[in-house]
Coordinates of C-alpha atoms in Angstrom, one line a residue:
Chain A
A29 CA 0.3 0.1 0.0
Q30 CA 1.0 3.5 -1.0
R31 CA 2.1 5.3 2.2
V32 CA 2.2 8.8 0.5
T33 CA -0.7 9.1 -2.2
Q34 CA -0.8 12.0 -4.6
V35 CA -4.0 11.8 -6.5
Q36 CA -3.7 14.6 -9.1
P37 CA -1.3 13.1 -11.5
T38 CA -1.3 16.4 -13.8
G39 CA -3.0 19.3 -13.3
S40 CA -2.6 22.8 -15.1
S41 CA -3.8 26.4 -14.5
Q42 CA -3.6 29.9 -15.6
W43 CA -0.4 32.5 -15.5
G44 CA -1.1 34.5 -12.8
E45 CA -3.5 32.1 -11.1
E46 CA -3.2 30.1 -7.4
V47 CA -2.6 26.6 -7.7
T48 CA -3.3 23.5 -5.2
L49 CA -1.5 20.4 -5.0
D50 CA -2.6 17.7 -2.9
C51 CA -1.2 15.0 -1.0
S52 CA -2.2 12.2 2.0
Y53 CA 0.0 10.1 3.5
E54 CA -0.2 7.5 6.5
T55 CA 1.9 7.9 9.5
S56 CA 1.2 6.8 13.1
E57 CA 4.8 8.6 14.3
Y58 CA 4.5 11.8 16.4
F59 CA 7.6 13.3 14.8
Y60 CA 7.7 13.3 10.8
R61 CA 8.2 16.0 8.3
I62 CA 6.6 16.1 4.5
F63 CA 8.8 17.8 2.2
W64 CA 7.6 19.5 -1.2
Y65 CA 10.2 19.0 -4.4
R66 CA 9.7 20.1 -8.0
Q67 CA 11.4 18.3 -10.8
L68 CA 12.4 20.2 -13.7
F69 CA 11.5 19.2 -17.4
S70 CA 15.5 18.7 -17.3
G71 CA 15.0 16.1 -14.5
E72 CA 16.9 18.3 -11.9
M73 CA 15.1 18.0 -8.2
V74 CA 14.7 21.0 -6.4
F75 CA 13.6 21.4 -2.8
L76 CA 10.5 23.7 -2.0
I77 CA 9.5 23.7 1.4
Y78 CA 8.9 21.5 4.5
Q79 CA 6.2 21.2 7.0
P80 CA 7.4 19.5 10.7
S81 CA 4.8 17.8 12.3
F82 CA 5.2 19.4 15.4
D83 CA 4.7 22.6 13.9
T84 CA 1.0 23.8 14.0
Q85 CA 1.8 26.9 11.7
N86 CA 1.5 26.2 7.9
Q87 CA 5.0 26.5 6.8
R88 CA 5.3 29.7 3.5
S89 CA 8.4 30.4 1.6
G90 CA 8.2 33.0 -1.3
R91 CA 5.6 32.0 -3.4
Y92 CA 5.1 28.6 -2.0
S93 CA 3.0 27.8 1.2
V94 CA 1.1 24.5 2.4
V95 CA -2.3 24.0 4.1
F96 CA -1.4 21.3 6.9
Q97 CA -4.4 19.4 8.1
K98 CA -2.6 17.1 10.4
S99 CA -5.8 15.3 12.0
F100 CA -6.9 14.2 8.2
K101 CA -3.1 13.3 7.4
S102 CA -3.1 15.7 4.5
I103 CA -1.1 18.3 3.4
S104 CA -1.4 20.6 0.2
L105 CA 1.1 23.1 -1.8
V106 CA -0.2 26.2 -2.6
I107 CA 1.3 28.2 -5.4
S108 CA 0.6 31.9 -5.4
A109 CA 1.0 34.1 -8.7
S110 CA 1.9 30.8 -11.0
Q111 CA 4.1 31.4 -13.5
P112 CA 5.2 29.3 -16.7
E113 CA 8.6 28.5 -15.0
D114 CA 6.7 26.8 -12.1
S115 CA 5.8 23.9 -14.7
G116 CA 7.5 20.4 -13.8
T117 CA 6.2 17.7 -11.8
Y118 CA 5.8 18.1 -7.9
F119 CA 6.2 15.4 -5.8
C120 CA 5.6 15.3 -1.8
A121 CA 7.5 12.8 0.5
L122 CA 6.9 11.7 4.0
S123 CA 10.1 11.7 6.9
E124 CA 9.8 10.5 9.7
L125 CA 12.5 10.4 12.6
I126 CA 11.9 6.4 13.3
S127 CA 13.4 5.7 10.2
N128 CA 16.0 8.1 10.4
Y129 CA 14.3 10.6 7.7
Q130 CA 14.4 8.8 4.7
L131 CA 12.2 10.3 2.3
I132 CA 8.8 8.2 1.0
W133 CA 7.6 9.7 -2.2
G134 CA 4.7 9.6 -3.2
S135 CA 4.3 9.4 -7.6
G136 CA 3.9 13.0 -8.3
T137 CA 1.8 15.6 -10.3
K138 CA 2.5 17.4 -13.5
L139 CA 1.8 20.6 -13.3
I140 CA 1.3 22.9 -16.7
I141 CA 1.1 26.4 -16.5
K142 CA -0.1 28.2 -19.9
P143 CA 0.4 31.9 -20.5
Chain B
E189 CA 29.1 25.7 -4.3
A190 CA 28.3 22.4 -2.3
A191 CA 27.1 19.6 -4.9
V192 CA 26.3 16.8 -5.5
T193 CA 27.6 15.1 -9.0
Q194 CA 26.7 11.6 -11.0
S195 CA 28.8 10.2 -13.5
P196 CA 27.9 9.0 -15.9
R197 CA 25.1 10.9 -17.1
N198 CA 23.8 8.7 -19.6
K199 CA 25.0 5.0 -20.2
V200 CA 23.7 2.0 -22.5
A201 CA 24.6 -1.3 -20.9
V202 CA 24.4 -4.7 -22.3
T203 CA 22.1 -7.4 -20.5
G204 CA 24.6 -9.4 -17.8
G205 CA 27.2 -6.5 -18.3
K206 CA 28.8 -4.7 -15.1
V207 CA 27.7 -1.4 -14.6
T208 CA 28.8 1.5 -11.7
L209 CA 27.2 4.5 -11.4
S210 CA 29.1 7.0 -9.3
C211 CA 28.1 10.1 -7.2
N212 CA 30.4 12.4 -5.3
Q213 CA 29.0 15.2 -2.9
T214 CA 30.8 18.3 -1.4
N215 CA 28.0 19.1 0.9
N216 CA 29.9 17.3 3.7
H217 CA 26.9 15.0 4.6
N218 CA 26.7 12.1 6.5
N219 CA 24.1 10.0 4.7
M220 CA 23.7 9.2 1.1
Y221 CA 21.1 7.7 -1.0
W222 CA 20.7 5.9 -4.4
Y223 CA 17.0 6.3 -5.9
R224 CA 15.9 5.1 -9.4
Q225 CA 12.9 6.7 -10.9
D226 CA 10.7 5.1 -13.2
T227 CA 7.5 6.5 -14.9
G228 CA 4.2 6.3 -12.9
H229 CA 6.5 6.4 -9.8
G230 CA 7.7 8.5 -7.6
L231 CA 11.5 7.9 -6.4
R232 CA 12.5 4.6 -5.2
L233 CA 15.2 4.0 -2.3
I234 CA 17.8 1.6 -3.5
H235 CA 20.5 1.7 -1.0
Y236 CA 22.0 4.4 1.5
S237 CA 24.2 5.0 3.9
Y238 CA 25.0 6.4 6.9
G239 CA 28.8 7.3 6.5
A240 CA 32.0 6.0 4.7
G241 CA 31.8 2.0 4.7
S242 CA 28.8 1.8 5.7
T243 CA 25.6 0.6 3.3
E244 CA 21.9 -0.1 4.0
K245 CA 19.5 -1.8 2.1
G246 CA 16.6 0.5 0.9
D247 CA 13.0 -0.8 -0.7
I248 CA 14.1 -2.8 -3.8
P249 CA 17.7 -3.4 -2.9
D250 CA 17.6 -6.3 -5.2
G251 CA 19.9 -6.7 -8.3
Y252 CA 22.3 -3.7 -6.7
K253 CA 25.0 -3.2 -4.5
A254 CA 26.5 -0.2 -3.0
S255 CA 29.7 1.3 -2.0
R256 CA 31.1 4.3 0.0
P257 CA 34.4 4.3 0.1
S258 CA 34.6 8.4 1.6
Q259 CA 32.5 10.7 3.1
E260 CA 32.5 12.1 -0.5
N261 CA 31.7 8.9 -2.8
F262 CA 28.7 6.7 -3.0
S263 CA 28.7 4.1 -5.7
L264 CA 25.7 1.8 -7.1
I265 CA 26.8 -1.1 -8.7
L266 CA 24.7 -3.7 -11.0
E267 CA 26.7 -7.0 -11.3
L268 CA 24.2 -8.4 -13.9
A269 CA 22.5 -5.4 -15.8
T270 CA 19.0 -6.6 -16.8
P271 CA 16.6 -4.9 -19.0
S272 CA 14.2 -4.4 -16.0
Q273 CA 17.1 -1.9 -14.3
T274 CA 16.4 0.5 -17.2
S275 CA 15.6 3.7 -15.3
V276 CA 16.8 6.8 -14.4
Y277 CA 18.8 7.2 -11.1
F278 CA 19.5 9.8 -8.5
C279 CA 21.7 10.3 -6.2
A280 CA 21.1 12.6 -3.2
S281 CA 23.0 13.5 0.1
G282 CA 21.7 14.6 3.5
G283 CA 22.3 14.9 7.1
G284 CA 23.2 18.6 7.5
L285 CA 23.6 20.2 10.5
G286 CA 20.5 20.5 12.7
Y287 CA 17.2 21.8 12.0
N288 CA 17.5 21.1 8.4
Y289 CA 19.0 17.5 9.1
A290 CA 16.1 15.5 6.9
E291 CA 16.6 17.8 3.6
Q292 CA 18.3 15.7 0.8
F293 CA 19.9 17.6 -2.3
F294 CA 19.8 15.6 -5.3
G295 CA 22.1 15.0 -8.6
P296 CA 21.4 15.6 -11.9
G297 CA 20.5 12.0 -12.2
T298 CA 21.8 9.2 -14.8
R299 CA 19.7 7.7 -17.4
L300 CA 20.7 4.0 -18.2
T301 CA 19.7 1.9 -21.1
V302 CA 19.9 -1.9 -20.7
L303 CA 20.0 -3.9 -23.4

């Protein structure tokens, strides 16, 4: 069974719109982190943001923020004012203290931002 | 600038041949990881290491060996390559100090084709 699920294999949006990408995960641990990475069309993996489980505040970094719904084991990545260069595949990954923070990856959401 | 590099970037191998993929990191991270990425999947962990001389099996280790001769270098070895090992392979380093311990930094990937 998949422990990290991204149900949207693809998505698209118009330039300037806000985009929300969803991720759900399974864990029984108290200490964990959820990471978001973007994979460029070149293959390069770029770290975007992460949310610690113990932090009730939604994390924000530039145009990226998350909506963390801990009780539902759900987290969404929000991209504000989307731009064509935001196109790529977005992965969320679960990282648990008990496994020394190894990353367990979702299958990704391919996002296209149209000009 | 801290970086993770991989060589070769592209490799074509024959079935039954030996393939070695190399990874070098200048992040001075203790942890290093080898993943493979196939269409429809996120990254899947093959082997990882917590430091020079150590290697551990990940989720899909069958058919692969790993070697960590130094802090900087981590190799993935396919002793008898098979077509099912055709994939894109990513190396990553992690285990930085303090709060960012869990973040992983990725190499550019190696595209391996086994004919």
